[in-house]
Amino acid sequence: MTAPFFEVHHVSKRFGGLVAVNNVSFSVGEQEIVGLIGPNGAGKTTLVRMIMGLIKPDQGSIRFKGEELTRMKTWEIVEKGVAGTFQNTRPFSRLPIIANVMVSRLGKRTAKKGEWVKSIEAKAMEALEFAGISDLALEPASHLSQGDLKRLEIARALATEPELLILDEPFGGLNPTETELLAKSIKRLKKGGRFGRLHSEGVSMIIIEHKLQELMKIVDRIIVLQYGQLIASGTPEEIVRDERVIEAYIGKGVTS
């Protein structure tokens, strides 16, 4: 029996008396986009931090292509092909944007033997073009707006050539036009991007997002957390009609 592409299996995390994530299980298929939603405090960010190795689960397992991730460090997880962005961006603020992305190309997964700086720079520029900020390549990261910082985070993650990409509120800080452009880029990324291994192969994604209307247009499936528990999973059409989700998070107005 073939192992799932990515699987979270009965994962729990407690902080003192608070159960942040409680026995959560789900999987993500190849070239599938899964949305992760829920009210503030539902456990979404804690779950993502466990996937990326920033904190360890108290119980359960997280597997990528059959390999256990929970004992790995973050850089090891990235080397395996899992990369993510986070709600709070932390670039090298004094460095130009392109240098921020070039740093991400230096891992074992992407750095080719004998690859020259110019080649690394070209790959970084391609990632910036995909994220829509290549015109700002030489600007210090400290000069970026919040929206552009989000796009820089995406470019840095893409530069590692991930097979699974985790995006934490990618549309945060973006205006409607920027949101639409980024949503189109995400759809294109699923089918196969324009650089590295992404030239012909699509990318699986987990997306945390509060802008539900935009999220519903790009995901294949949605899972919903409340108080650390998974309360629903299904297509966008199924989720907006699920009474548990409506009561916990969406509200009546969204489904009308």
mmCIF file of C-alpha atoms in Angstrom:
data_model
loop_
_atom_site.group_PDB
_atom_site.id
_atom_site.type_symbol
_atom_site.label_atom_id
_atom_site.label_comp_id
_atom_site.label_asym_id
_atom_site.label_seq_id
_atom_site.Cartn_x
_atom_site.Cartn_y
_atom_site.Cartn_z
ATOM 1 C CA MET A 1 0.000 0.000 0.000
ATOM 2 C CA THR A 2 1.419 3.390 -1.044
ATOM 3 C CA ALA A 3 1.943 5.893 1.780
ATOM 4 C CA PRO A 4 0.008 9.193 1.586
ATOM 5 C CA PHE A 5 1.960 12.088 0.067
ATOM 6 C CA PHE A 6 1.594 14.057 3.320
ATOM 7 C CA GLU A 7 -0.149 12.951 6.502
ATOM 8 C CA VAL A 8 -0.867 14.382 9.944
ATOM 9 C CA HIS A 9 -1.843 11.434 12.146
ATOM 10 C CA HIS A 10 -3.498 11.898 15.582
ATOM 11 C CA VAL A 11 -1.364 14.927 16.455
ATOM 12 C CA SER A 12 -1.855 16.762 19.767
ATOM 13 C CA LYS A 13 -0.099 19.659 21.475
ATOM 14 C CA ARG A 14 -0.658 21.056 24.960
ATOM 15 C CA PHE A 15 0.725 24.238 26.524
ATOM 16 C CA GLY A 16 0.232 23.838 30.260
ATOM 17 C CA GLY A 17 -3.510 23.503 30.798
ATOM 18 C CA LEU A 18 -4.357 24.609 27.248
ATOM 19 C CA VAL A 19 -4.896 21.945 24.599
ATOM 20 C CA ALA A 20 -3.919 23.834 21.429
ATOM 21 C CA VAL A 21 -4.256 20.881 19.026
ATOM 22 C CA ASN A 22 -6.284 17.819 19.977
ATOM 23 C CA ASN A 23 -5.927 14.520 18.084
ATOM 24 C CA VAL A 24 -5.941 16.044 14.580
ATOM 25 C CA SER A 25 -5.589 13.844 11.490
ATOM 26 C CA PHE A 26 -5.689 14.728 7.789
ATOM 27 C CA SER A 27 -3.763 14.148 4.587
ATOM 28 C CA VAL A 28 -2.769 16.124 1.486
ATOM 29 C CA GLY A 29 -2.410 14.551 -1.944
ATOM 30 C CA GLU A 30 0.045 15.384 -4.692
ATOM 31 C CA GLN A 31 -0.796 18.674 -6.466
ATOM 32 C CA GLU A 32 -3.670 19.248 -4.032
ATOM 33 C CA ILE A 33 -4.418 22.587 -2.365
ATOM 34 C CA VAL A 34 -5.951 22.260 1.096
ATOM 35 C CA GLY A 35 -7.329 25.242 2.975
ATOM 36 C CA LEU A 36 -7.029 25.333 6.775
ATOM 37 C CA ILE A 37 -9.564 27.596 8.458
ATOM 38 C CA GLY A 38 -11.032 28.274 11.871
ATOM 39 C CA PRO A 39 -11.584 31.106 14.357
ATOM 40 C CA ASN A 40 -8.682 32.772 16.151
ATOM 41 C CA GLY A 41 -7.213 30.388 18.693
ATOM 42 C CA ALA A 42 -8.387 27.291 16.825
ATOM 43 C CA GLY A 43 -4.864 25.829 16.674
ATOM 44 C CA LYS A 44 -4.003 26.537 13.031
ATOM 45 C CA THR A 45 -0.660 28.253 13.625
ATOM 46 C CA THR A 46 0.356 25.707 16.264
ATOM 47 C CA LEU A 47 -0.338 22.933 13.757
ATOM 48 C CA VAL A 48 1.756 24.625 11.063
ATOM 49 C CA ARG A 49 4.618 25.224 13.489
ATOM 50 C CA MET A 50 4.606 21.517 14.313
ATOM 51 C CA ILE A 51 4.676 20.591 10.628
ATOM 52 C CA MET A 52 7.685 22.855 10.113
ATOM 53 C CA GLY A 53 9.534 21.497 13.151
ATOM 54 C CA LEU A 54 9.453 24.712 15.174
ATOM 55 C CA ILE A 55 7.677 22.921 18.021
ATOM 56 C CA LYS A 56 7.266 19.209 18.660
ATOM 57 C CA PRO A 57 3.888 17.473 19.072
ATOM 58 C CA ASP A 58 3.157 15.765 22.387
ATOM 59 C CA GLN A 59 1.786 12.806 20.491
ATOM 60 C CA GLY A 60 1.050 11.664 16.954
ATOM 61 C CA SER A 61 3.098 11.686 13.775
ATOM 62 C CA ILE A 62 3.655 13.910 10.750
ATOM 63 C CA ARG A 63 4.854 12.125 7.619
ATOM 64 C CA PHE A 64 5.969 13.394 4.238
ATOM 65 C CA LYS A 65 6.210 10.780 1.476
ATOM 66 C CA GLY A 66 6.245 8.122 4.179
ATOM 67 C CA GLU A 67 9.080 9.708 6.184
ATOM 68 C CA GLU A 68 8.587 10.864 9.764
ATOM 69 C CA LEU A 69 9.172 14.622 10.227
ATOM 70 C CA THR A 70 8.502 15.066 13.931
ATOM 71 C CA ARG A 71 12.078 14.277 14.958
ATOM 72 C CA MET A 72 13.628 16.532 12.328
ATOM 73 C CA LYS A 73 14.823 20.108 12.647
ATOM 74 C CA THR A 74 13.291 22.829 10.491
ATOM 75 C CA TRP A 75 16.197 22.990 8.027
ATOM 76 C CA GLU A 76 16.049 19.219 7.599
ATOM 77 C CA ILE A 77 12.330 19.402 6.828
ATOM 78 C CA VAL A 78 12.998 22.084 4.208
ATOM 79 C CA GLU A 79 15.678 19.890 2.675
ATOM 80 C CA LYS A 80 13.109 17.098 2.366
ATOM 81 C CA GLY A 81 10.880 19.368 0.276
ATOM 82 C CA VAL A 82 8.507 21.074 2.734
ATOM 83 C CA ALA A 83 8.671 24.879 2.994
ATOM 84 C CA GLY A 84 6.422 27.486 4.551
ATOM 85 C CA THR A 85 5.693 31.140 5.113
ATOM 86 C CA PHE A 86 4.522 32.639 8.359
ATOM 87 C CA GLN A 87 2.117 35.377 9.360
ATOM 88 C CA ASN A 88 4.886 37.421 10.982
ATOM 89 C CA THR A 89 7.560 38.022 8.351
ATOM 90 C CA ARG A 90 11.223 38.153 9.423
ATOM 91 C CA PRO A 91 13.445 39.069 6.479
ATOM 92 C CA PHE A 92 17.069 40.176 6.622
ATOM 93 C CA SER A 93 15.902 43.767 6.693
ATOM 94 C CA ARG A 94 19.185 45.425 5.662
ATOM 95 C CA LEU A 95 19.786 43.156 2.692
ATOM 96 C CA PRO A 96 18.272 43.706 -0.771
ATOM 97 C CA ILE A 97 15.207 41.609 -1.517
ATOM 98 C CA ILE A 98 17.059 39.488 -4.039
ATOM 99 C CA ALA A 99 19.755 38.663 -1.473
ATOM 100 C CA ASN A 100 17.029 37.479 0.912
ATOM 101 C CA VAL A 101 15.865 35.027 -1.734
ATOM 102 C CA MET A 102 19.375 33.970 -2.753
ATOM 103 C CA VAL A 103 20.022 32.805 0.808
ATOM 104 C CA SER A 104 17.176 30.317 0.392
ATOM 105 C CA ARG A 105 18.971 28.783 -2.623
ATOM 106 C CA LEU A 106 21.974 27.763 -0.554
ATOM 107 C CA GLY A 107 20.540 24.558 0.907
ATOM 108 C CA LYS A 108 21.647 21.099 -0.203
ATOM 109 C CA ARG A 109 18.331 20.556 -1.959
ATOM 110 C CA THR A 110 18.729 23.435 -4.398
ATOM 111 C CA ALA A 111 22.395 24.409 -4.517
ATOM 112 C CA LYS A 112 23.968 22.583 -7.450
ATOM 113 C CA LYS A 113 27.637 21.644 -7.291
ATOM 114 C CA GLY A 114 29.620 24.415 -8.910
ATOM 115 C CA GLU A 115 26.584 26.677 -9.259
ATOM 116 C CA TRP A 116 27.840 30.223 -9.723
ATOM 117 C CA VAL A 117 26.471 33.251 -7.917
ATOM 118 C CA LYS A 118 24.982 34.507 -11.181
ATOM 119 C CA SER A 119 22.997 31.292 -11.545
ATOM 120 C CA ILE A 120 21.723 31.529 -7.963
ATOM 121 C CA GLU A 121 20.801 35.160 -8.602
ATOM 122 C CA ALA A 122 18.880 34.187 -11.751
ATOM 123 C CA LYS A 123 16.872 31.561 -9.856
ATOM 124 C CA ALA A 124 16.135 34.070 -7.106
ATOM 125 C CA MET A 125 14.915 36.574 -9.694
ATOM 126 C CA GLU A 126 12.581 33.961 -11.158
ATOM 127 C CA ALA A 127 11.084 33.379 -7.712
ATOM 128 C CA LEU A 128 10.608 37.134 -7.272
ATOM 129 C CA GLU A 129 8.937 37.346 -10.683
ATOM 130 C CA PHE A 130 6.560 34.578 -9.707
ATOM 131 C CA ALA A 131 5.695 36.424 -6.485
ATOM 132 C CA GLY A 132 5.233 39.676 -8.434
ATOM 133 C CA ILE A 133 7.954 41.841 -6.867
ATOM 134 C CA SER A 134 10.916 41.449 -9.218
ATOM 135 C CA ASP A 135 10.854 45.220 -9.838
ATOM 136 C CA LEU A 136 11.844 45.696 -6.179
ATOM 137 C CA ALA A 137 14.751 43.239 -6.274
ATOM 138 C CA LEU A 138 17.417 45.755 -5.243
ATOM 139 C CA GLU A 139 15.354 47.468 -2.534
ATOM 140 C CA PRO A 140 16.278 46.738 1.095
ATOM 141 C CA ALA A 141 13.677 44.486 2.693
ATOM 142 C CA SER A 142 13.121 47.176 5.350
ATOM 143 C CA HIS A 143 11.525 49.392 2.671
ATOM 144 C CA LEU A 144 8.755 46.929 1.795
ATOM 145 C CA SER A 145 5.074 47.292 2.588
ATOM 146 C CA GLN A 146 3.372 44.541 4.569
ATOM 147 C CA GLY A 147 1.851 43.132 1.398
ATOM 148 C CA ASP A 148 5.208 43.032 -0.387
ATOM 149 C CA LEU A 149 6.815 41.409 2.653
ATOM 150 C CA LYS A 150 4.253 38.605 2.330
ATOM 151 C CA ARG A 151 5.215 38.155 -1.293
ATOM 152 C CA LEU A 152 8.908 38.137 -0.366
ATOM 153 C CA GLU A 153 8.187 35.313 2.082
ATOM 154 C CA ILE A 154 6.541 33.351 -0.717
ATOM 155 C CA ALA A 155 9.511 33.966 -3.030
ATOM 156 C CA ARG A 156 11.939 32.780 -0.341
ATOM 157 C CA ALA A 157 9.925 29.598 0.178
ATOM 158 C CA LEU A 158 9.664 28.954 -3.561
ATOM 159 C CA ALA A 159 13.422 29.325 -3.967
ATOM 160 C CA THR A 160 13.855 26.088 -1.974
ATOM 161 C CA GLU A 161 11.878 24.297 -4.723
ATOM 162 C CA PRO A 162 9.346 22.693 -2.349
ATOM 163 C CA GLU A 163 7.029 19.818 -3.105
ATOM 164 C CA LEU A 164 4.724 20.887 -0.259
ATOM 165 C CA LEU A 165 4.265 24.614 0.375
ATOM 166 C CA ILE A 166 2.551 25.930 3.500
ATOM 167 C CA LEU A 167 1.225 29.487 3.299
ATOM 168 C CA ASP A 168 0.093 31.288 6.458
ATOM 169 C CA GLU A 169 -2.328 34.068 5.454
ATOM 170 C CA PRO A 170 -0.723 34.847 2.074
ATOM 171 C CA PHE A 171 -3.377 37.459 1.251
ATOM 172 C CA GLY A 172 -2.892 39.424 4.462
ATOM 173 C CA GLY A 173 -2.015 43.053 3.741
ATOM 174 C CA LEU A 174 -2.776 42.768 0.015
ATOM 175 C CA ASN A 175 -5.314 44.962 -1.756
ATOM 176 C CA PRO A 176 -7.967 43.320 -3.999
ATOM 177 C CA THR A 177 -5.846 43.607 -7.160
ATOM 178 C CA GLU A 178 -2.751 42.174 -5.467
ATOM 179 C CA THR A 179 -4.860 39.396 -3.940
ATOM 180 C CA GLU A 180 -6.252 38.421 -7.337
ATOM 181 C CA LEU A 181 -2.787 38.348 -8.912
ATOM 182 C CA LEU A 182 -1.357 36.217 -6.117
ATOM 183 C CA ALA A 183 -4.329 33.834 -6.287
ATOM 184 C CA LYS A 184 -3.627 33.319 -9.994
ATOM 185 C CA SER A 185 0.041 32.635 -9.223
ATOM 186 C CA ILE A 186 -0.953 30.038 -6.614
ATOM 187 C CA LYS A 187 -3.213 28.282 -9.119
ATOM 188 C CA ARG A 188 -0.381 28.300 -11.677
ATOM 189 C CA LEU A 189 2.022 26.938 -9.084
ATOM 190 C CA LYS A 190 -0.245 23.963 -8.484
ATOM 191 C CA LYS A 191 -0.019 23.028 -12.158
ATOM 192 C CA GLY A 192 3.726 23.611 -12.443
ATOM 193 C CA GLY A 193 5.815 26.734 -12.074
ATOM 194 C CA ARG A 194 8.547 28.298 -14.131
ATOM 195 C CA PHE A 195 11.727 27.507 -12.278
ATOM 196 C CA GLY A 196 13.731 24.570 -10.935
ATOM 197 C CA ARG A 197 11.836 21.346 -10.377
ATOM 198 C CA LEU A 198 8.620 23.363 -10.590
ATOM 199 C CA HIS A 199 9.034 23.784 -14.343
ATOM 200 C CA SER A 200 6.940 20.692 -15.008
ATOM 201 C CA GLU A 201 5.801 19.462 -11.604
ATOM 202 C CA GLY A 202 3.039 21.023 -9.568
ATOM 203 C CA VAL A 203 3.201 21.814 -5.860
ATOM 204 C CA SER A 204 0.901 20.664 -3.075
ATOM 205 C CA MET A 205 -0.172 23.370 -0.640
ATOM 206 C CA ILE A 206 -1.720 23.965 2.755
ATOM 207 C CA ILE A 207 -3.107 27.500 3.011
ATOM 208 C CA ILE A 208 -4.262 29.228 6.207
ATOM 209 C CA GLU A 209 -6.402 32.210 5.280
ATOM 210 C CA HIS A 210 -9.160 34.359 6.785
ATOM 211 C CA LYS A 211 -10.246 35.816 3.433
ATOM 212 C CA LEU A 212 -12.653 32.986 2.754
ATOM 213 C CA GLN A 213 -14.063 34.151 -0.571
ATOM 214 C CA GLU A 214 -10.584 34.257 -2.105
ATOM 215 C CA LEU A 215 -9.574 30.973 -0.474
ATOM 216 C CA MET A 216 -12.662 29.116 -1.707
ATOM 217 C CA LYS A 217 -11.731 29.899 -5.308
ATOM 218 C CA ILE A 218 -8.328 28.219 -5.245
ATOM 219 C CA VAL A 219 -8.517 25.231 -2.891
ATOM 220 C CA ASP A 220 -9.589 21.667 -3.655
ATOM 221 C CA ARG A 221 -10.540 20.868 -0.093
ATOM 222 C CA ILE A 222 -10.932 22.613 3.266
ATOM 223 C CA ILE A 223 -10.387 21.390 6.800
ATOM 224 C CA VAL A 224 -11.820 23.313 9.742
ATOM 225 C CA LEU A 225 -10.436 23.541 13.267
ATOM 226 C CA GLN A 226 -12.213 24.724 16.401
ATOM 227 C CA TYR A 227 -10.696 24.665 19.890
ATOM 228 C CA GLY A 228 -7.878 22.539 18.523
ATOM 229 C CA GLN A 229 -10.132 19.865 17.074
ATOM 230 C CA LEU A 230 -10.923 19.067 13.451
ATOM 231 C CA ILE A 231 -14.675 19.588 13.116
ATOM 232 C CA ALA A 232 -15.155 19.319 9.337
ATOM 233 C CA SER A 233 -13.425 18.417 6.084
ATOM 234 C CA GLY A 234 -14.739 18.665 2.543
ATOM 235 C CA THR A 235 -14.945 20.623 -0.671
ATOM 236 C CA PRO A 236 -15.577 24.378 -0.468
ATOM 237 C CA GLU A 237 -19.189 23.753 -1.499
ATOM 238 C CA GLU A 238 -19.658 21.236 1.306
ATOM 239 C CA ILE A 239 -17.950 23.380 3.933
ATOM 240 C CA VAL A 240 -20.081 26.493 3.380
ATOM 241 C CA ARG A 241 -23.186 24.373 3.968
ATOM 242 C CA ASP A 242 -21.922 22.523 7.021
ATOM 243 C CA GLU A 243 -23.956 23.666 10.036
ATOM 244 C CA ARG A 244 -21.043 23.055 12.437
ATOM 245 C CA VAL A 245 -18.783 25.317 10.390
ATOM 246 C CA ILE A 246 -21.428 27.994 9.946
ATOM 247 C CA GLU A 247 -22.034 28.131 13.687
ATOM 248 C CA ALA A 248 -18.349 28.008 14.630
ATOM 249 C CA TYR A 249 -16.805 30.294 12.056
ATOM 250 C CA ILE A 250 -18.382 31.253 8.759
ATOM 251 C CA GLY A 251 -21.702 32.770 9.832
ATOM 252 C CA LYS A 252 -25.052 32.755 8.066
ATOM 253 C CA GLY A 253 -24.324 35.683 5.775
ATOM 254 C CA VAL A 254 -21.528 33.977 3.837
ATOM 255 C CA THR A 255 -23.713 31.098 2.674
ATOM 256 C CA SER A 256 -26.649 33.170 1.436
#
